[in-house]
Short mmCIF file of C-alpha atoms in Angstrom, two decimals:
data_model
loop_
_atom_site.label_atom_id
_atom_site.label_comp_id
_atom_site.label_asym_id
_atom_site.label_seq_id
_atom_site.Cartn_x
_atom_site.Cartn_y
_atom_site.Cartn_z
CA MET A 1 21.78 80.51 53.57
CA THR A 2 19.71 82.89 51.30
CA PRO A 3 16.21 82.77 50.80
CA SER A 4 16.25 81.59 47.55
CA GLN A 5 18.24 78.32 49.05
CA GLN A 6 15.83 78.25 51.91
CA HIS A 7 13.03 77.54 49.57
CA THR A 8 14.57 75.04 47.69
CA ARG A 9 15.19 72.82 50.18
CA HIS A 10 13.68 69.63 50.33
CA VAL A 11 10.45 69.00 52.94
CA TRP A 12 12.67 66.23 54.86
CA GLU A 13 15.58 68.76 55.15
CA ARG A 14 13.31 71.81 56.29
CA LEU A 15 11.70 69.39 58.84
CA GLN A 16 14.20 67.14 59.97
CA ALA A 17 14.32 68.17 63.39
CA VAL A 18 10.51 67.33 63.80
CA TRP A 19 11.11 64.00 62.17
CA ASP A 20 14.04 63.31 64.52
CA ILE A 21 11.79 64.21 67.52
CA TYR A 22 8.92 62.29 66.38
CA THR A 23 11.28 59.22 66.09
CA VAL A 24 12.89 59.73 69.51
CA VAL A 25 9.41 60.22 71.20
CA VAL A 26 7.59 57.20 69.84
CA LEU A 27 10.51 54.81 70.24
CA VAL A 28 11.27 55.92 73.75
CA ALA A 29 7.66 55.76 74.59
CA THR A 30 7.37 52.12 73.19
CA ILE A 31 10.52 51.35 75.21
CA VAL A 32 9.07 52.48 78.60
CA LEU A 33 5.70 50.69 77.67
CA VAL A 34 7.58 47.43 77.02
CA ALA A 35 9.84 47.74 79.74
CA PHE A 36 7.52 48.93 82.53
CA GLY A 37 3.81 48.41 81.27
CA ILE A 38 3.77 44.77 81.39
CA PRO A 39 4.22 41.97 83.89
CA GLU A 40 7.50 41.05 85.07
CA GLY A 41 9.28 38.99 82.74
CA THR A 42 13.20 38.57 81.53
CA GLY A 43 11.93 39.07 77.82
CA ARG A 44 11.03 42.71 78.37
CA TRP A 45 14.58 44.22 78.98
CA TRP A 46 15.79 42.22 76.01
CA SER A 47 13.03 44.04 73.77
CA ALA A 48 13.35 47.36 75.34
CA GLY A 49 17.22 47.19 74.61
CA LEU A 50 16.52 46.10 71.16
CA LEU A 51 14.40 48.87 70.39
CA ALA A 52 16.70 51.18 71.98
CA ALA A 53 19.47 49.98 69.75
CA ILE A 54 17.22 51.20 66.87
CA LEU A 55 17.99 54.96 67.91
CA PRO A 56 21.71 55.24 67.24
CA LEU A 57 21.17 53.28 64.23
CA TYR A 58 18.82 55.82 62.71
CA PHE A 59 21.13 58.97 63.48
CA LEU A 60 24.21 57.25 62.32
CA VAL A 61 22.93 55.45 59.24
CA ALA A 62 19.31 56.66 57.97
CA ARG A 63 19.24 60.55 59.13
CA GLU A 64 21.70 61.54 56.40
CA PRO A 65 20.17 59.86 53.24
CA ILE A 66 16.87 60.95 54.54
CA GLN A 67 17.88 64.61 54.90
CA ALA A 68 19.43 64.69 51.50
CA ASP A 69 16.74 62.86 50.07
CA ASN A 70 18.83 60.11 48.70
CA VAL A 71 16.17 57.09 48.10
CA GLY A 72 17.58 53.69 47.29
CA THR A 73 21.12 54.05 48.84
CA ALA A 74 23.23 51.19 50.18
CA ARG A 75 22.90 52.96 53.52
CA GLY A 76 19.21 53.16 53.38
CA TYR A 77 19.02 49.53 52.70
CA ALA A 78 21.29 48.44 55.53
CA TYR A 79 19.31 50.58 57.86
CA ILE A 80 16.16 48.84 56.73
CA THR A 81 17.43 45.61 57.12
CA ALA A 82 18.95 46.15 60.73
CA MET A 83 15.77 48.07 61.90
CA LEU A 84 13.71 44.95 60.87
CA GLY A 85 15.75 42.55 62.45
CA LEU A 86 16.01 44.36 65.50
CA TYR A 87 12.19 45.41 65.78
CA GLY A 88 11.19 41.83 64.85
CA THR A 89 12.96 40.27 67.44
CA ALA A 90 11.96 42.91 70.10
CA ALA A 91 8.21 42.10 69.00
CA PHE A 92 8.59 38.11 69.13
CA LEU A 93 9.95 38.87 72.90
CA VAL A 94 7.11 41.04 73.87
CA ASN A 95 4.27 42.13 71.84
CA GLY A 96 3.67 45.70 72.80
CA ALA A 97 6.94 46.46 70.56
CA TRP A 98 4.52 46.80 67.55
CA PHE A 99 3.74 50.31 68.92
CA ALA A 100 7.64 51.10 67.32
CA ALA A 101 6.06 50.42 63.91
CA PHE A 102 4.55 54.40 63.88
CA ALA A 103 7.90 55.79 63.99
CA LEU A 104 9.58 53.10 61.77
CA VAL A 105 6.83 52.88 58.84
CA PRO A 106 7.82 56.66 57.55
CA HIS A 107 11.35 55.74 57.28
CA CYS A 108 10.71 52.87 54.78
CA PHE A 109 8.99 55.42 52.63
CA GLN A 110 11.86 58.10 53.22
CA LEU A 111 14.61 55.52 52.26
CA LEU A 112 13.32 53.13 49.60
CA PRO A 113 11.82 53.19 46.24
CA LEU A 114 8.03 52.79 46.44
CA ARG A 115 7.38 49.18 45.91
CA ARG A 116 10.09 48.08 47.96
CA ALA A 117 8.88 50.37 50.57
CA VAL A 118 5.41 48.79 50.51
CA VAL A 119 7.03 45.49 51.23
CA ALA A 120 9.05 46.73 53.99
CA VAL A 121 6.05 48.40 55.48
CA VAL A 122 4.02 45.29 55.20
CA ALA A 123 6.95 43.42 56.86
CA VAL A 124 6.81 46.03 60.00
CA ASN A 125 3.46 45.55 60.54
CA LEU A 126 3.15 42.07 60.01
CA LEU A 127 6.11 40.66 62.02
CA PRO A 128 4.43 41.28 65.55
CA LEU A 129 1.28 39.08 64.16
CA ALA A 130 3.71 36.33 63.08
CA THR A 131 5.49 36.32 66.27
CA VAL A 132 1.82 36.13 68.19
CA LEU A 133 0.73 33.26 65.90
CA MET A 134 3.99 31.56 66.56
CA ASP A 135 3.10 31.59 70.45
CA ARG A 136 1.64 28.34 71.18
CA GLN A 137 -0.18 29.84 74.27
CA GLU A 138 -2.37 32.54 72.39
CA SER A 139 -5.96 30.86 71.97
CA ALA A 140 -7.55 30.18 68.76
CA GLU A 141 -10.30 32.63 69.55
CA MET A 142 -7.73 35.43 69.43
CA VAL A 143 -6.24 34.71 65.83
CA PRO A 144 -9.26 36.35 63.85
CA GLY A 145 -8.89 39.72 65.82
CA LEU A 146 -5.10 39.68 65.49
CA ILE A 147 -5.07 39.22 61.74
CA ALA A 148 -7.97 41.95 61.49
CA THR A 149 -5.71 44.12 63.61
CA GLY A 150 -2.50 43.43 61.20
CA VAL A 151 -4.44 44.23 58.31
CA LEU A 152 -6.08 47.35 59.29
CA THR A 153 -2.70 48.58 60.64
CA THR A 154 -1.06 47.69 57.23
CA THR A 155 -3.70 49.30 55.31
CA PHE A 156 -3.42 52.63 57.47
CA ALA A 157 0.47 52.41 57.16
CA LEU A 158 0.04 51.91 53.29
CA PHE A 159 -2.26 54.84 53.26
CA ILE A 160 0.18 57.10 55.36
CA GLY A 161 3.15 56.18 53.14
CA PHE A 162 1.52 56.93 49.72
CA TRP A 163 0.48 60.27 51.32
CA ILE A 164 4.20 60.80 52.28
CA GLU A 165 5.33 59.75 48.93
CA ARG A 166 2.90 62.19 47.37
CA ILE A 167 4.67 64.75 49.63
CA LEU A 168 7.93 64.22 48.35
CA VAL A 169 6.81 63.84 44.82
CA GLN A 170 5.07 67.53 45.06
CA SER A 171 8.31 68.48 46.86
CA ARG A 172 10.89 67.41 44.39
CA GLU A 173 8.60 69.00 41.49
CA ARG A 174 8.60 72.41 43.49
CA ALA A 175 12.28 72.19 44.24
CA ASP A 176 12.99 71.77 40.38
CA LEU A 177 10.35 74.42 39.35
CA ILE A 178 12.27 77.05 41.62
CA ASP A 179 15.62 75.95 40.26
CA ARG A 180 14.50 76.64 37.01
CA LEU A 181 12.97 80.12 37.88
CA GLU A 182 16.07 80.87 39.54
CA ALA A 183 18.03 79.97 36.47
CA SER A 184 15.81 82.04 34.29
CA GLN A 185 16.11 85.04 36.69
CA ALA A 186 19.77 84.59 36.59
CA GLU A 187 19.49 84.43 32.65
CA VAL A 188 17.52 87.39 32.29
CA ALA A 189 20.03 89.22 34.77
CA ARG A 190 22.86 88.24 32.32
CA LEU A 191 21.09 89.38 29.13
CA SER A 192 19.99 92.61 30.92
CA HIS A 193 23.57 93.09 31.93
CA ALA A 194 24.99 92.37 28.48
CA ALA A 195 22.38 94.65 26.91
CA GLY A 196 23.38 97.29 29.17
CA VAL A 197 27.25 96.62 28.17
CA VAL A 198 26.50 97.00 24.37
CA ALA A 199 24.11 99.98 24.97
CA GLU A 200 27.06 101.72 26.74
CA ARG A 201 29.47 100.47 24.21
CA ASP A 202 27.36 102.16 21.51
CA ARG A 203 27.46 105.13 23.27
CA LEU A 204 30.91 105.70 23.78
CA ALA A 205 31.51 104.67 20.07
CA ALA A 206 29.34 107.42 19.35
CA GLU A 207 31.03 110.05 21.16
CA ILE A 208 34.43 108.60 20.16
CA HIS A 209 33.25 109.29 16.29
CA ASP A 210 32.16 112.25 16.94
CA THR A 211 35.02 113.77 19.03
CA LEU A 212 38.31 111.73 18.99
CA ALA A 213 37.82 110.15 15.72
CA GLN A 214 36.73 113.43 13.87
CA GLY A 215 39.38 115.22 15.55
CA PHE A 216 42.23 113.02 14.79
CA LEU A 217 40.86 113.29 10.95
CA ALA A 218 41.28 117.25 11.22
CA ILE A 219 44.95 116.65 12.51
CA LEU A 220 45.84 114.59 9.79
CA MET A 221 44.30 116.48 7.12
CA LEU A 222 46.24 119.99 8.70
CA LEU A 223 49.28 117.95 8.63
CA GLN A 224 49.17 116.76 5.21
CA ALA A 225 48.23 120.24 4.01
CA SER A 226 51.14 121.79 5.81
CA GLU A 227 53.45 119.19 4.77
CA ARG A 228 52.86 119.96 0.84
CA ARG A 229 53.80 123.66 1.67
CA LEU A 230 57.22 122.65 2.77
CA ASP A 231 59.85 122.55 0.06
CA PRO A 232 60.76 118.75 -0.91
CA ASP A 233 64.17 118.86 0.71
CA ASP A 234 63.00 120.80 3.95
CA PRO A 235 64.51 118.48 6.95
CA MET A 236 61.08 119.22 8.94
CA ARG A 237 59.41 116.73 6.58
CA GLU A 238 61.31 113.95 8.27
CA THR A 239 62.03 115.18 11.80
CA ILE A 240 58.51 116.71 12.36
CA PHE A 241 55.61 116.37 9.75
CA LYS A 242 56.03 112.47 8.65
CA PRO A 243 56.25 111.46 12.67
CA ALA A 244 53.34 113.58 13.25
CA ILE A 245 51.48 112.31 10.42
CA ARG A 246 52.11 108.76 11.15
CA THR A 247 50.98 109.28 14.62
CA ALA A 248 47.60 111.05 13.94
CA ARG A 249 47.17 107.96 11.22
CA GLU A 250 47.54 105.41 13.72
CA ASN A 251 45.45 106.93 16.52
CA LEU A 252 42.81 107.55 13.90
CA ALA A 253 42.66 103.68 13.34
CA GLU A 254 43.03 102.99 16.80
CA ALA A 255 39.80 105.33 17.27
CA ARG A 256 38.00 103.49 14.45
CA ALA A 257 38.90 100.25 16.11
CA LEU A 258 37.43 101.38 19.36
CA ILE A 259 34.25 102.28 17.28
CA ALA A 260 33.97 98.78 15.61
CA ALA A 261 34.81 96.99 19.14
CA ARG A 262 38.14 95.31 17.50
CA PRO A 263 41.30 94.76 19.05
CA PRO A 264 44.04 97.45 18.63
CA VAL A 265 45.40 97.89 15.32
CA ALA A 266 48.81 96.92 16.62
CA LEU A 267 47.49 93.30 17.39
CA ASP A 268 45.54 92.73 13.91
CA ALA A 269 48.48 91.77 12.26
CA ALA A 270 51.31 90.67 14.62
CA PRO A 271 51.41 89.02 17.89
CA VAL A 272 51.99 91.06 20.95
CA SER A 273 55.88 90.53 21.27
CA GLU A 274 56.10 92.16 17.70
CA ALA A 275 53.59 94.83 18.37
CA LEU A 276 55.96 95.76 21.40
CA ARG A 277 59.12 95.40 19.21
CA HIS A 278 57.29 98.00 16.71
CA LEU A 279 56.03 100.23 19.25
CA THR A 280 59.39 100.35 20.95
CA ARG A 281 61.11 101.30 17.49
CA THR A 282 58.54 103.99 16.72
CA PHE A 283 58.95 105.75 20.18
CA GLY A 284 62.96 105.87 19.47
CA GLU A 285 62.34 107.36 16.06
CA GLN A 286 60.31 110.08 17.50
CA THR A 287 61.59 110.99 20.65
CA GLY A 288 65.52 110.38 19.66
CA ALA A 289 66.12 108.53 22.58
CA THR A 290 68.01 105.08 22.46
CA ALA A 291 64.91 102.54 22.56
CA SER A 292 65.89 98.73 22.79
CA TYR A 293 63.51 95.55 22.99
CA GLU A 294 64.55 92.28 24.70
CA ILE A 295 62.42 89.18 24.74
CA ASP A 296 63.27 86.39 27.40
CA GLY A 297 61.80 82.98 27.21
CA THR A 298 59.77 81.55 24.23
CA PRO A 299 57.13 83.34 22.81
CA ARG A 300 53.74 81.95 23.10
CA THR A 301 50.14 82.60 22.14
CA LEU A 302 48.23 84.53 25.03
CA ALA A 303 44.44 85.19 25.64
CA PRO A 304 43.56 88.50 23.57
CA ASP A 305 42.64 90.30 26.57
CA LEU A 306 46.09 89.77 28.10
CA ASP A 307 47.83 91.11 24.92
CA VAL A 308 45.81 93.94 25.36
CA VAL A 309 46.67 94.75 28.51
CA LEU A 310 50.68 94.30 27.81
CA LEU A 311 50.19 96.61 24.68
CA ARG A 312 48.42 99.22 26.73
CA ALA A 313 50.76 99.08 29.16
CA ALA A 314 53.75 99.45 27.22
CA GLN A 315 51.94 102.43 25.57
CA GLU A 316 51.10 104.26 28.91
CA ALA A 317 54.72 103.63 30.20
CA LEU A 318 56.34 105.25 27.11
CA THR A 319 53.67 107.89 26.99
CA ASN A 320 55.16 108.95 30.70
CA VAL A 321 58.73 108.62 29.59
CA ARG A 322 57.80 110.94 26.90
CA LYS A 323 55.86 113.52 28.67
CA HIS A 324 57.72 113.49 32.15
CA ALA A 325 61.04 111.67 32.26
CA ALA A 326 63.50 113.51 30.17
CA ALA A 327 65.15 109.94 29.41
CA THR A 328 67.91 109.30 27.07
CA SER A 329 67.46 105.70 27.13
CA VAL A 330 64.50 103.41 27.50
CA THR A 331 64.42 99.42 27.61
CA VAL A 332 61.36 97.49 27.07
CA ARG A 333 61.53 93.92 28.05
CA LEU A 334 59.05 90.96 27.74
CA VAL A 335 59.79 87.52 29.78
CA TYR A 336 57.84 84.28 29.30
CA GLU A 337 58.02 82.24 32.39
CA ASP A 338 56.10 78.92 33.05
CA ALA A 339 52.93 80.75 34.41
CA LEU A 340 53.51 83.95 34.11
CA VAL A 341 54.24 86.73 31.59
CA ARG A 342 56.03 89.92 32.80
CA LEU A 343 56.64 93.30 31.02
CA THR A 344 59.31 95.88 32.42
CA VAL A 345 59.50 99.42 31.06
CA THR A 346 62.60 101.01 32.23
CA ASP A 347 64.09 104.49 31.65
CA ASP A 348 67.25 106.77 32.77
CA GLY A 349 65.03 109.63 33.28
CA THR A 350 64.47 112.17 36.34
CA GLY A 351 61.83 109.94 38.00
CA PHE A 352 58.97 111.58 39.98
CA SER A 353 58.46 112.19 43.75
CA PRO A 354 55.29 110.98 45.29
CA GLY A 355 52.53 113.40 45.90
CA THR A 356 53.55 115.73 43.21
CA ALA A 357 51.72 114.32 40.42
CA ALA A 358 48.10 115.68 39.68
CA GLY A 359 46.03 112.42 39.53
CA PRO A 360 43.29 110.51 41.37
CA ASP A 361 46.01 109.16 43.76
CA ALA A 362 47.96 111.97 44.77
CA GLU A 363 49.53 109.91 47.86
CA THR A 364 51.50 107.71 45.02
CA GLY A 365 51.77 110.35 42.33
CA GLU A 366 50.32 108.03 39.87
CA HIS A 367 48.20 109.65 36.87
CA PHE A 368 45.01 108.80 35.52
CA GLY A 369 46.49 106.40 33.00
CA LEU A 370 48.61 104.53 35.66
CA VAL A 371 45.76 104.12 38.03
CA GLY A 372 43.77 102.78 35.17
CA LEU A 373 46.59 100.44 34.06
CA ARG A 374 46.44 99.07 37.56
CA ARG A 375 42.46 98.55 37.31
CA ARG A 376 42.98 96.78 33.99
CA ALA A 377 45.77 94.49 35.05
CA ALA A 378 43.52 93.48 38.26
CA ARG A 379 40.93 92.37 36.39
CA HIS A 380 42.95 89.72 35.04
CA ASN A 381 44.85 88.71 38.26
CA GLY A 382 47.75 90.90 37.41
CA THR A 383 49.77 93.62 39.07
CA VAL A 384 51.60 96.69 38.41
CA THR A 385 54.58 97.88 40.26
CA VAL A 386 56.33 101.25 39.71
CA THR A 387 60.10 101.67 40.96
CA ASN A 388 61.51 105.46 40.85
CA GLY A 389 64.69 106.95 42.11
CA GLY A 390 62.62 110.05 43.31
CA ALA A 391 62.73 113.69 41.94
CA SER A 392 66.57 113.49 42.16
CA GLY A 393 66.71 111.04 39.35
CA GLY A 394 67.64 107.30 39.04
CA GLY A 395 65.13 106.51 36.43
CA THR A 396 61.88 104.81 36.68
CA THR A 397 60.61 101.04 36.10
CA VAL A 398 57.22 99.99 35.32
CA THR A 399 56.61 95.99 35.74
CA VAL A 400 53.45 94.62 34.66
CA GLU A 401 52.87 90.67 35.74
CA LEU A 402 50.03 88.87 34.67
CA PRO A 403 49.14 85.07 34.41
CA GLY A 404 49.23 83.27 31.53
#
């Protein structure tokens, strides 16, 4: 249990062991007094037995609502009713049983609303007096003293009861205040984290603007200037310059989208299934490899973050094919299942041998991009699997599975 949880526990919960011990001690002392502290008589054993029955009743019925500070429950009323019956009968048999009231009066205030608790407390204190008055053997001279004793004990019990009620109210107010303070602290922490995220995004946006975006813009301008120097029928326009200009323009748009904290440009105008189709077609045009795209299942709308993961996964896998695989054929496949979406990118290239790639995970031979892809998928409870034929060839398959 954390320190904050320890502070917010109710006073009865924190002191429950003390109340348990107090109840047991008072009732056991009363039982001993009734059983052994009065002249011989059959009634004392019945009285002691009735008082003893209150103990399991307390632990089985009353303790839980007292500990949870649940006032006015059915269990509370059941306990008070049964307790009054047992206690009243015990007091009728032996007048000394009234000492048990010292343990039973607090239970009334712990389990019942204030007004009903007062009624129960009056009953606890007046039951012994009523049983004495019903005994015809008592002399008339004792009646005023018994009444005065009953009034005094009732007044004292009510004073203690109201004091207990005040402790309860203050404890509830304190617990409520601590809960509000903890909620405020959590909100401050959340806002601080959000402010830190915004500040870091602004810093990265400025860095991207001053480096990548400006660099893509410079490359685009140089490519366009070089293209204008070519003859109109020069085949390099179609095979090299136009794809290069298109790639530079797309990456400049991506950099500007990052600066503006927008989704990838490819997802602005089309769902992820169509964005992947366009990405596959563009890859084939730029590399000359046979690039095919397949969809299994019925396309559906996914969460925007999942769309981004799928698009980035396809981009990373196709980039690795372009740089390392020397593949002649690539297949991109998107599969929609009931609670799962799966993307696979398969090529017929040379594969790779674990431990040969320069990256943060040399044991598996994974580059920074693939490691980053695994982390991106893991944030959404997804997985990334790479299957390859090794350095001797056999191709590579990258599989991304996401719940959605």
